[in-house]
Amino acid sequence: MASALTDKLSRLVKEIRGQARITEANVADMLREVRMALLEADVALPVVRDFIARVREKALGQDVLGSLTPGQALVSIVNKELAATMGDGVADINLAAQPPAVILMAGLQGAGKTTTTAKLAKHLIEKRNKKVLTVSGDVYRPAAIEQLKTVTAQAGAEWFPSTPEQKPVDIALAALDFAKKHYFDVLLVDTAGRLAIDDVLMREIKDLHAAIHPVETLFVVDAMQGQDAINTARAFKEALPLTGIILTKLDGDSRGGAALSVRQITGAPIKFAGTSEKLDGLEVFDAERHAGRVLG
Ligand code: GDP
């Protein structure tokens, strides 16, 4: 990993080269640099603290002190721990259900749920050859229902109509019934968001979850939320058994520290990253590549 952090750590190692061996204090200096790098990437403070504690334990346990190249040894531990925290390998959407596989999209308003619903529809059509239906349960914003209609058409999927007079659970059940009768493989359920967490919203999405038994419950979160992402993530994790995360607007956030925070808080794998406003701006999340990016 050639990065600014590696350079900093190498410099620290050079400074102490005159010493017979490096000390625990030197490791502490290096960990301080790692801590700074994570905070600069906007990883939430409690998550940074936990992370540093784990790395310190591993570093002392694995005898970084006695290593000929302690800087590199430490960087390697940091990288491995980052990748382990963010998940290893890549995780695609799980469709292992009696069709239609139902996917519930959860998240705050503006997180990118509707756009991501269409992106996912396109992905499932093009990459997995599925017949996809979308429906909006956002009965508070008629514009959101229209928006889903538009982007669903752009994605080449089908859209099931809903109106603000209906209840979200009734909408979802009607869409599910339609999807079954017309042999859809996947039903994507877009939901109402709020600008901030509130109890009514959480109860509503919990009811929706209980009614439609989704095989995937995806938490859509804006990477630009930075430190705040952890509070949102905690609230959604408490309300729903999340099966995956989609991190949106990664194109606007150079370091992507929210990935680490959200993953640590929810324990759910980050499955995709949104990388543009366009419908092809959805990438399978690569934890290892992202680890290098967070460290900068
Ligand atoms: P919702 O309220 O959660 O349904 O959010 P929307 O899907 O309406 O998205 C809110 C805004 O974020 C829109 O302007 C989208 O075009 C934009 N957006 C969504 N995902 C991405 C992304 O990955 N990158 C960028 N740059 N913009 C995105």
mmCIF file with all atom_site columns, C-alpha atoms in Angstrom, residues 101-293:
data_model
loop_
_atom_site.group_PDB
_atom_site.id
_atom_site.type_symbol
_atom_site.label_atom_id
_atom_site.label_alt_id
_atom_site.label_comp_id
_atom_site.label_asym_id
_atom_site.label_entity_id
_atom_site.label_seq_id
_atom_site.pdbx_PDB_ins_code
_atom_site.Cartn_x
_atom_site.Cartn_y
_atom_site.Cartn_z
_atom_site.occupancy
_atom_site.B_iso_or_equiv
_atom_site.pdbx_formal_charge
_atom_site.auth_seq_id
_atom_site.auth_comp_id
_atom_site.auth_asym_id
_atom_site.auth_atom_id
_atom_site.pdbx_PDB_model_num
ATOM 1   C CA . ALA A 1 101 ? -37.426 -12.411 -3.782  1.00 0.00 ? 101 ALA A CA 1
ATOM 2   C CA . VAL A 1 102 ? -38.457 -9.315  -1.837  1.00 0.00 ? 102 VAL A CA 1
ATOM 3   C CA . ILE A 1 103 ? -35.870 -6.617  -1.168  1.00 0.00 ? 103 ILE A CA 1
ATOM 4   C CA . LEU A 1 104 ? -36.682 -3.858  1.321   1.00 0.00 ? 104 LEU A CA 1
ATOM 5   C CA . MET A 1 105 ? -34.842 -0.547  0.958   1.00 0.00 ? 105 MET A CA 1
ATOM 6   C CA . ALA A 1 106 ? -34.405 1.399   4.205   1.00 0.00 ? 106 ALA A CA 1
ATOM 7   C CA . GLY A 1 107 ? -32.702 4.684   5.017   1.00 0.00 ? 107 GLY A CA 1
ATOM 8   C CA . LEU A 1 108 ? -33.106 8.389   5.640   1.00 0.00 ? 108 LEU A CA 1
ATOM 9   C CA . GLN A 1 109 ? -34.684 10.756  3.133   1.00 0.00 ? 109 GLN A CA 1
ATOM 10  C CA . GLY A 1 110 ? -32.076 11.924  0.656   1.00 0.00 ? 110 GLY A CA 1
ATOM 11  C CA . ALA A 1 111 ? -29.795 8.945   1.308   1.00 0.00 ? 111 ALA A CA 1
ATOM 12  C CA . GLY A 1 112 ? -30.382 7.813   -2.252  1.00 0.00 ? 112 GLY A CA 1
ATOM 13  C CA . LYS A 1 113 ? -32.959 5.035   -1.730  1.00 0.00 ? 113 LYS A CA 1
ATOM 14  C CA . THR A 1 114 ? -35.056 5.693   -4.819  1.00 0.00 ? 114 THR A CA 1
ATOM 15  C CA . THR A 1 115 ? -32.068 6.150   -7.113  1.00 0.00 ? 115 THR A CA 1
ATOM 16  C CA . THR A 1 116 ? -30.445 3.037   -5.636  1.00 0.00 ? 116 THR A CA 1
ATOM 17  C CA . THR A 1 117 ? -33.653 1.008   -6.054  1.00 0.00 ? 117 THR A CA 1
ATOM 18  C CA . ALA A 1 118 ? -33.501 1.723   -9.798  1.00 0.00 ? 118 ALA A CA 1
ATOM 19  C CA . LYS A 1 119 ? -29.746 1.070   -9.913  1.00 0.00 ? 119 LYS A CA 1
ATOM 20  C CA . LEU A 1 120 ? -30.295 -2.276  -8.233  1.00 0.00 ? 120 LEU A CA 1
ATOM 21  C CA . ALA A 1 121 ? -33.146 -3.108  -10.625 1.00 0.00 ? 121 ALA A CA 1
ATOM 22  C CA . LYS A 1 122 ? -30.812 -2.419  -13.542 1.00 0.00 ? 122 LYS A CA 1
ATOM 23  C CA . HIS A 1 123 ? -28.061 -4.509  -11.964 1.00 0.00 ? 123 HIS A CA 1
ATOM 24  C CA . LEU A 1 124 ? -30.397 -7.472  -11.380 1.00 0.00 ? 124 LEU A CA 1
ATOM 25  C CA . ILE A 1 125 ? -31.768 -7.269  -14.929 1.00 0.00 ? 125 ILE A CA 1
ATOM 26  C CA . GLU A 1 126 ? -28.427 -6.883  -16.685 1.00 0.00 ? 126 GLU A CA 1
ATOM 27  C CA . LYS A 1 127 ? -26.100 -8.949  -14.500 1.00 0.00 ? 127 LYS A CA 1
ATOM 28  C CA . ARG A 1 128 ? -28.444 -11.613 -13.174 1.00 0.00 ? 128 ARG A CA 1
ATOM 29  C CA . ASN A 1 129 ? -31.059 -11.763 -15.891 1.00 0.00 ? 129 ASN A CA 1
ATOM 30  C CA . LYS A 1 130 ? -33.995 -11.197 -13.530 1.00 0.00 ? 130 LYS A CA 1
ATOM 31  C CA . LYS A 1 131 ? -37.503 -9.874  -14.094 1.00 0.00 ? 131 LYS A CA 1
ATOM 32  C CA . VAL A 1 132 ? -37.834 -6.989  -11.651 1.00 0.00 ? 132 VAL A CA 1
ATOM 33  C CA . LEU A 1 133 ? -40.800 -5.069  -10.218 1.00 0.00 ? 133 LEU A CA 1
ATOM 34  C CA . THR A 1 134 ? -40.482 -1.917  -8.089  1.00 0.00 ? 134 THR A CA 1
ATOM 35  C CA . VAL A 1 135 ? -42.993 -0.280  -5.775  1.00 0.00 ? 135 VAL A CA 1
ATOM 36  C CA . SER A 1 136 ? -42.893 2.821   -3.589  1.00 0.00 ? 136 SER A CA 1
ATOM 37  C CA . GLY A 1 137 ? -44.275 2.836   -0.064  1.00 0.00 ? 137 GLY A CA 1
ATOM 38  C CA . ASP A 1 138 ? -43.540 6.537   0.347   1.00 0.00 ? 138 ASP A CA 1
ATOM 39  C CA . VAL A 1 139 ? -47.088 7.742   0.954   1.00 0.00 ? 139 VAL A CA 1
ATOM 40  C CA . TYR A 1 140 ? -45.910 11.095  2.305   1.00 0.00 ? 140 TYR A CA 1
ATOM 41  C CA . ARG A 1 141 ? -44.290 12.351  -0.864  1.00 0.00 ? 141 ARG A CA 1
ATOM 42  C CA . PRO A 1 142 ? -46.242 11.784  -4.091  1.00 0.00 ? 142 PRO A CA 1
ATOM 43  C CA . ALA A 1 143 ? -43.199 13.140  -5.918  1.00 0.00 ? 143 ALA A CA 1
ATOM 44  C CA . ALA A 1 144 ? -41.182 10.215  -4.591  1.00 0.00 ? 144 ALA A CA 1
ATOM 45  C CA . ILE A 1 145 ? -43.655 7.747   -6.104  1.00 0.00 ? 145 ILE A CA 1
ATOM 46  C CA . GLU A 1 146 ? -43.391 9.554   -9.461  1.00 0.00 ? 146 GLU A CA 1
ATOM 47  C CA . GLN A 1 147 ? -39.606 9.624   -9.161  1.00 0.00 ? 147 GLN A CA 1
ATOM 48  C CA . LEU A 1 148 ? -39.531 5.840   -8.711  1.00 0.00 ? 148 LEU A CA 1
ATOM 49  C CA . LYS A 1 149 ? -41.787 5.437   -11.739 1.00 0.00 ? 149 LYS A CA 1
ATOM 50  C CA . THR A 1 150 ? -39.402 7.486   -13.884 1.00 0.00 ? 150 THR A CA 1
ATOM 51  C CA . VAL A 1 151 ? -36.162 5.824   -12.790 1.00 0.00 ? 151 VAL A CA 1
ATOM 52  C CA . THR A 1 152 ? -37.712 2.351   -12.931 1.00 0.00 ? 152 THR A CA 1
ATOM 53  C CA . ALA A 1 153 ? -38.560 2.923   -16.597 1.00 0.00 ? 153 ALA A CA 1
ATOM 54  C CA . GLN A 1 154 ? -35.001 4.138   -17.205 1.00 0.00 ? 154 GLN A CA 1
ATOM 55  C CA . ALA A 1 155 ? -33.698 0.959   -15.577 1.00 0.00 ? 155 ALA A CA 1
ATOM 56  C CA . GLY A 1 156 ? -35.841 -1.222  -17.829 1.00 0.00 ? 156 GLY A CA 1
ATOM 57  C CA . ALA A 1 157 ? -37.836 -2.668  -14.933 1.00 0.00 ? 157 ALA A CA 1
ATOM 58  C CA . GLU A 1 158 ? -41.574 -2.558  -14.205 1.00 0.00 ? 158 GLU A CA 1
ATOM 59  C CA . TRP A 1 159 ? -43.238 -0.287  -11.679 1.00 0.00 ? 159 TRP A CA 1
ATOM 60  C CA . PHE A 1 160 ? -46.280 -1.041  -9.536  1.00 0.00 ? 160 PHE A CA 1
ATOM 61  C CA . PRO A 1 161 ? -48.507 2.000   -8.869  1.00 0.00 ? 161 PRO A CA 1
ATOM 62  C CA . SER A 1 162 ? -49.258 3.298   -5.382  1.00 0.00 ? 162 SER A CA 1
ATOM 63  C CA . THR A 1 163 ? -51.007 6.391   -4.011  1.00 0.00 ? 163 THR A CA 1
ATOM 64  C CA . PRO A 1 164 ? -50.641 8.547   -0.874  1.00 0.00 ? 164 PRO A CA 1
ATOM 65  C CA . GLU A 1 165 ? -54.092 7.417   0.313   1.00 0.00 ? 165 GLU A CA 1
ATOM 66  C CA . GLN A 1 166 ? -52.925 3.827   0.792   1.00 0.00 ? 166 GLN A CA 1
ATOM 67  C CA . LYS A 1 167 ? -51.123 2.286   3.739   1.00 0.00 ? 167 LYS A CA 1
ATOM 68  C CA . PRO A 1 168 ? -47.524 1.186   3.041   1.00 0.00 ? 168 PRO A CA 1
ATOM 69  C CA . VAL A 1 169 ? -48.236 -2.397  4.153   1.00 0.00 ? 169 VAL A CA 1
ATOM 70  C CA . ASP A 1 170 ? -51.271 -2.629  1.810   1.00 0.00 ? 170 ASP A CA 1
ATOM 71  C CA . ILE A 1 171 ? -49.210 -1.239  -1.061  1.00 0.00 ? 171 ILE A CA 1
ATOM 72  C CA . ALA A 1 172 ? -46.418 -3.745  -0.503  1.00 0.00 ? 172 ALA A CA 1
ATOM 73  C CA . LEU A 1 173 ? -48.817 -6.703  -0.208  1.00 0.00 ? 173 LEU A CA 1
ATOM 74  C CA . ALA A 1 174 ? -50.653 -5.688  -3.382  1.00 0.00 ? 174 ALA A CA 1
ATOM 75  C CA . ALA A 1 175 ? -47.334 -5.415  -5.228  1.00 0.00 ? 175 ALA A CA 1
ATOM 76  C CA . LEU A 1 176 ? -46.269 -8.805  -3.870  1.00 0.00 ? 176 LEU A CA 1
ATOM 77  C CA . ASP A 1 177 ? -49.497 -10.378 -5.082  1.00 0.00 ? 177 ASP A CA 1
ATOM 78  C CA . PHE A 1 178 ? -49.045 -8.814  -8.520  1.00 0.00 ? 178 PHE A CA 1
ATOM 79  C CA . ALA A 1 179 ? -45.411 -9.961  -8.655  1.00 0.00 ? 179 ALA A CA 1
ATOM 80  C CA . LYS A 1 180 ? -46.414 -13.543 -7.843  1.00 0.00 ? 180 LYS A CA 1
ATOM 81  C CA . LYS A 1 181 ? -49.181 -13.615 -10.446 1.00 0.00 ? 181 LYS A CA 1
ATOM 82  C CA . HIS A 1 182 ? -46.930 -12.194 -13.141 1.00 0.00 ? 182 HIS A CA 1
ATOM 83  C CA . TYR A 1 183 ? -43.867 -14.310 -12.358 1.00 0.00 ? 183 TYR A CA 1
ATOM 84  C CA . PHE A 1 184 ? -41.470 -11.594 -11.303 1.00 0.00 ? 184 PHE A CA 1
ATOM 85  C CA . ASP A 1 185 ? -38.166 -12.826 -9.863  1.00 0.00 ? 185 ASP A CA 1
ATOM 86  C CA . VAL A 1 186 ? -37.614 -9.800  -7.649  1.00 0.00 ? 186 VAL A CA 1
ATOM 87  C CA . LEU A 1 187 ? -39.758 -7.153  -5.934  1.00 0.00 ? 187 LEU A CA 1
ATOM 88  C CA . LEU A 1 188 ? -37.894 -4.043  -4.795  1.00 0.00 ? 188 LEU A CA 1
ATOM 89  C CA . VAL A 1 189 ? -39.774 -2.089  -2.114  1.00 0.00 ? 189 VAL A CA 1
ATOM 90  C CA . ASP A 1 190 ? -38.723 1.561   -1.782  1.00 0.00 ? 190 ASP A CA 1
ATOM 91  C CA . THR A 1 191 ? -39.799 3.166   1.507   1.00 0.00 ? 191 THR A CA 1
ATOM 92  C CA . ALA A 1 192 ? -40.434 6.570   3.011   1.00 0.00 ? 192 ALA A CA 1
ATOM 93  C CA . GLY A 1 193 ? -37.500 8.261   4.657   1.00 0.00 ? 193 GLY A CA 1
ATOM 94  C CA . ARG A 1 194 ? -37.361 11.162  7.074   1.00 0.00 ? 194 ARG A CA 1
ATOM 95  C CA . LEU A 1 195 ? -34.771 13.865  7.430   1.00 0.00 ? 195 LEU A CA 1
ATOM 96  C CA . ALA A 1 196 ? -33.951 12.437  10.856  1.00 0.00 ? 196 ALA A CA 1
ATOM 97  C CA . ILE A 1 197 ? -34.743 9.264   12.771  1.00 0.00 ? 197 ILE A CA 1
ATOM 98  C CA . ASP A 1 198 ? -38.215 9.238   14.312  1.00 0.00 ? 198 ASP A CA 1
ATOM 99  C CA . ASP A 1 199 ? -40.339 6.605   16.014  1.00 0.00 ? 199 ASP A CA 1
ATOM 100 C CA . VAL A 1 200 ? -43.249 6.708   13.580  1.00 0.00 ? 200 VAL A CA 1
ATOM 101 C CA . LEU A 1 201 ? -40.937 6.037   10.669  1.00 0.00 ? 201 LEU A CA 1
ATOM 102 C CA . MET A 1 202 ? -39.275 3.162   12.475  1.00 0.00 ? 202 MET A CA 1
ATOM 103 C CA . ARG A 1 203 ? -42.566 1.558   13.470  1.00 0.00 ? 203 ARG A CA 1
ATOM 104 C CA . GLU A 1 204 ? -43.837 1.853   9.927   1.00 0.00 ? 204 GLU A CA 1
ATOM 105 C CA . ILE A 1 205 ? -40.821 0.162   8.372   1.00 0.00 ? 205 ILE A CA 1
ATOM 106 C CA . LYS A 1 206 ? -40.850 -2.553  11.045  1.00 0.00 ? 206 LYS A CA 1
ATOM 107 C CA . ASP A 1 207 ? -44.493 -3.315  10.184  1.00 0.00 ? 207 ASP A CA 1
ATOM 108 C CA . LEU A 1 208 ? -43.604 -3.370  6.518   1.00 0.00 ? 208 LEU A CA 1
ATOM 109 C CA . HIS A 1 209 ? -40.779 -5.795  7.199   1.00 0.00 ? 209 HIS A CA 1
ATOM 110 C CA . ALA A 1 210 ? -43.037 -8.090  9.209   1.00 0.00 ? 210 ALA A CA 1
ATOM 111 C CA . ALA A 1 211 ? -45.682 -8.101  6.454   1.00 0.00 ? 211 ALA A CA 1
ATOM 112 C CA . ILE A 1 212 ? -43.501 -8.899  3.446   1.00 0.00 ? 212 ILE A CA 1
ATOM 113 C CA . HIS A 1 213 ? -40.637 -11.049 4.852   1.00 0.00 ? 213 HIS A CA 1
ATOM 114 C CA . PRO A 1 214 ? -37.857 -9.654  2.666   1.00 0.00 ? 214 PRO A CA 1
ATOM 115 C CA . VAL A 1 215 ? -34.895 -11.879 1.840   1.00 0.00 ? 215 VAL A CA 1
ATOM 116 C CA . GLU A 1 216 ? -32.757 -8.733  1.829   1.00 0.00 ? 216 GLU A CA 1
ATOM 117 C CA . THR A 1 217 ? -33.219 -5.686  4.054   1.00 0.00 ? 217 THR A CA 1
ATOM 118 C CA . LEU A 1 218 ? -30.769 -3.140  2.744   1.00 0.00 ? 218 LEU A CA 1
ATOM 119 C CA . PHE A 1 219 ? -29.723 -0.056  4.643   1.00 0.00 ? 219 PHE A CA 1
ATOM 120 C CA . VAL A 1 220 ? -28.998 2.759   2.187   1.00 0.00 ? 220 VAL A CA 1
ATOM 121 C CA . VAL A 1 221 ? -26.668 5.330   3.691   1.00 0.00 ? 221 VAL A CA 1
ATOM 122 C CA . ASP A 1 222 ? -24.996 8.453   2.360   1.00 0.00 ? 222 ASP A CA 1
ATOM 123 C CA . ALA A 1 223 ? -21.187 8.205   2.622   1.00 0.00 ? 223 ALA A CA 1
ATOM 124 C CA . MET A 1 224 ? -21.062 11.993  2.965   1.00 0.00 ? 224 MET A CA 1
ATOM 125 C CA . GLN A 1 225 ? -22.889 11.730  6.289   1.00 0.00 ? 225 GLN A CA 1
ATOM 126 C CA . GLY A 1 226 ? -19.515 11.090  7.907   1.00 0.00 ? 226 GLY A CA 1
ATOM 127 C CA . GLN A 1 227 ? -19.701 11.024  11.701  1.00 0.00 ? 227 GLN A CA 1
ATOM 128 C CA . ASP A 1 228 ? -23.532 11.126  11.723  1.00 0.00 ? 228 ASP A CA 1
ATOM 129 C CA . ALA A 1 229 ? -23.742 7.868   9.807   1.00 0.00 ? 229 ALA A CA 1
ATOM 130 C CA . ILE A 1 230 ? -23.147 5.967   13.033  1.00 0.00 ? 230 ILE A CA 1
ATOM 131 C CA . ASN A 1 231 ? -26.317 7.282   14.730  1.00 0.00 ? 231 ASN A CA 1
ATOM 132 C CA . THR A 1 232 ? -28.455 6.555   11.700  1.00 0.00 ? 232 THR A CA 1
ATOM 133 C CA . ALA A 1 233 ? -26.922 3.099   11.370  1.00 0.00 ? 233 ALA A CA 1
ATOM 134 C CA . ARG A 1 234 ? -27.553 2.312   15.027  1.00 0.00 ? 234 ARG A CA 1
ATOM 135 C CA . ALA A 1 235 ? -31.232 3.316   14.798  1.00 0.00 ? 235 ALA A CA 1
ATOM 136 C CA . PHE A 1 236 ? -31.872 1.218   11.684  1.00 0.00 ? 236 PHE A CA 1
ATOM 137 C CA . LYS A 1 237 ? -30.000 -1.757  13.103  1.00 0.00 ? 237 LYS A CA 1
ATOM 138 C CA . GLU A 1 238 ? -32.164 -1.634  16.219  1.00 0.00 ? 238 GLU A CA 1
ATOM 139 C CA . ALA A 1 239 ? -35.355 -1.490  14.153  1.00 0.00 ? 239 ALA A CA 1
ATOM 140 C CA . LEU A 1 240 ? -34.570 -4.049  11.443  1.00 0.00 ? 240 LEU A CA 1
ATOM 141 C CA . PRO A 1 241 ? -32.553 -7.228  10.871  1.00 0.00 ? 241 PRO A CA 1
ATOM 142 C CA . LEU A 1 242 ? -30.328 -5.638  8.228   1.00 0.00 ? 242 LEU A CA 1
ATOM 143 C CA . THR A 1 243 ? -28.802 -8.027  5.699   1.00 0.00 ? 243 THR A CA 1
ATOM 144 C CA . GLY A 1 244 ? -26.670 -5.535  3.813   1.00 0.00 ? 244 GLY A CA 1
ATOM 145 C CA . ILE A 1 245 ? -25.583 -1.957  3.326   1.00 0.00 ? 245 ILE A CA 1
ATOM 146 C CA . ILE A 1 246 ? -25.408 0.209   0.229   1.00 0.00 ? 246 ILE A CA 1
ATOM 147 C CA . LEU A 1 247 ? -23.103 3.166   0.640   1.00 0.00 ? 247 LEU A CA 1
ATOM 148 C CA . THR A 1 248 ? -24.163 5.964   -1.700  1.00 0.00 ? 248 THR A CA 1
ATOM 149 C CA . LYS A 1 249 ? -22.402 9.086   -2.974  1.00 0.00 ? 249 LYS A CA 1
ATOM 150 C CA . LEU A 1 250 ? -18.969 7.600   -2.563  1.00 0.00 ? 250 LEU A CA 1
ATOM 151 C CA . ASP A 1 251 ? -18.024 9.751   -5.558  1.00 0.00 ? 251 ASP A CA 1
ATOM 152 C CA . GLY A 1 252 ? -18.456 12.859  -3.400  1.00 0.00 ? 252 GLY A CA 1
ATOM 153 C CA . ASP A 1 253 ? -16.468 11.599  -0.421  1.00 0.00 ? 253 ASP A CA 1
ATOM 154 C CA . SER A 1 254 ? -12.792 11.140  -1.136  1.00 0.00 ? 254 SER A CA 1
ATOM 155 C CA . ARG A 1 255 ? -11.960 9.014   1.926   1.00 0.00 ? 255 ARG A CA 1
ATOM 156 C CA . GLY A 1 256 ? -15.107 7.028   2.646   1.00 0.00 ? 256 GLY A CA 1
ATOM 157 C CA . GLY A 1 257 ? -14.680 6.606   6.408   1.00 0.00 ? 257 GLY A CA 1
ATOM 158 C CA . ALA A 1 258 ? -18.434 6.101   6.854   1.00 0.00 ? 258 ALA A CA 1
ATOM 159 C CA . ALA A 1 259 ? -17.944 2.596   5.440   1.00 0.00 ? 259 ALA A CA 1
ATOM 160 C CA . LEU A 1 260 ? -15.957 1.554   8.471   1.00 0.00 ? 260 LEU A CA 1
ATOM 161 C CA . SER A 1 261 ? -18.346 3.181   10.956  1.00 0.00 ? 261 SER A CA 1
ATOM 162 C CA . VAL A 1 262 ? -21.514 1.754   9.424   1.00 0.00 ? 262 VAL A CA 1
ATOM 163 C CA . ARG A 1 263 ? -20.101 -1.700  8.971   1.00 0.00 ? 263 ARG A CA 1
ATOM 164 C CA . GLN A 1 264 ? -18.815 -1.802  12.554  1.00 0.00 ? 264 GLN A CA 1
ATOM 165 C CA . ILE A 1 265 ? -22.132 -0.622  14.023  1.00 0.00 ? 265 ILE A CA 1
ATOM 166 C CA . THR A 1 266 ? -24.467 -2.832  11.988  1.00 0.00 ? 266 THR A CA 1
ATOM 167 C CA . GLY A 1 267 ? -22.274 -5.887  11.434  1.00 0.00 ? 267 GLY A CA 1
ATOM 168 C CA . ALA A 1 268 ? -23.965 -6.192  8.022   1.00 0.00 ? 268 ALA A CA 1
ATOM 169 C CA . PRO A 1 269 ? -21.862 -6.499  4.857   1.00 0.00 ? 269 PRO A CA 1
ATOM 170 C CA . ILE A 1 270 ? -21.490 -3.499  2.551   1.00 0.00 ? 270 ILE A CA 1
ATOM 171 C CA . LYS A 1 271 ? -22.774 -4.940  -0.711  1.00 0.00 ? 271 LYS A CA 1
ATOM 172 C CA . PHE A 1 272 ? -22.660 -2.026  -3.116  1.00 0.00 ? 272 PHE A CA 1
ATOM 173 C CA . ALA A 1 273 ? -21.366 1.508   -3.439  1.00 0.00 ? 273 ALA A CA 1
ATOM 174 C CA . GLY A 1 274 ? -23.098 4.298   -5.344  1.00 0.00 ? 274 GLY A CA 1
ATOM 175 C CA . THR A 1 275 ? -20.599 6.190   -7.464  1.00 0.00 ? 275 THR A CA 1
ATOM 176 C CA . SER A 1 276 ? -22.711 8.641   -9.479  1.00 0.00 ? 276 SER A CA 1
ATOM 177 C CA . GLU A 1 277 ? -26.238 9.969   -9.893  1.00 0.00 ? 277 GLU A CA 1
ATOM 178 C CA . LYS A 1 278 ? -26.615 7.875   -13.057 1.00 0.00 ? 278 LYS A CA 1
ATOM 179 C CA . LEU A 1 279 ? -28.237 4.475   -12.987 1.00 0.00 ? 279 LEU A CA 1
ATOM 180 C CA . ASP A 1 280 ? -25.034 2.693   -13.952 1.00 0.00 ? 280 ASP A CA 1
ATOM 181 C CA . GLY A 1 281 ? -23.255 4.280   -10.989 1.00 0.00 ? 281 GLY A CA 1
ATOM 182 C CA . LEU A 1 282 ? -23.457 1.225   -8.755  1.00 0.00 ? 282 LEU A CA 1
ATOM 183 C CA . GLU A 1 283 ? -20.394 -0.862  -7.980  1.00 0.00 ? 283 GLU A CA 1
ATOM 184 C CA . VAL A 1 284 ? -19.983 -4.076  -6.079  1.00 0.00 ? 284 VAL A CA 1
ATOM 185 C CA . PHE A 1 285 ? -18.197 -3.006  -2.890  1.00 0.00 ? 285 PHE A CA 1
ATOM 186 C CA . ASP A 1 286 ? -14.589 -4.123  -2.668  1.00 0.00 ? 286 ASP A CA 1
ATOM 187 C CA . ALA A 1 287 ? -13.568 -3.975  1.005   1.00 0.00 ? 287 ALA A CA 1
ATOM 188 C CA . GLU A 1 288 ? -9.868  -4.399  0.425   1.00 0.00 ? 288 GLU A CA 1
ATOM 189 C CA . ARG A 1 289 ? -9.648  -1.643  -2.157  1.00 0.00 ? 289 ARG A CA 1
ATOM 190 C CA . HIS A 1 290 ? -11.681 0.609   0.073   1.00 0.00 ? 290 HIS A CA 1
ATOM 191 C CA . ALA A 1 291 ? -9.396  -0.038  3.044   1.00 0.00 ? 291 ALA A CA 1
ATOM 192 C CA . GLY A 1 292 ? -6.477  1.570   1.189   1.00 0.00 ? 292 GLY A CA 1
ATOM 193 C CA . ARG A 1 293 ? -8.662  4.534   0.315   1.00 0.00 ? 293 ARG A CA 1
#
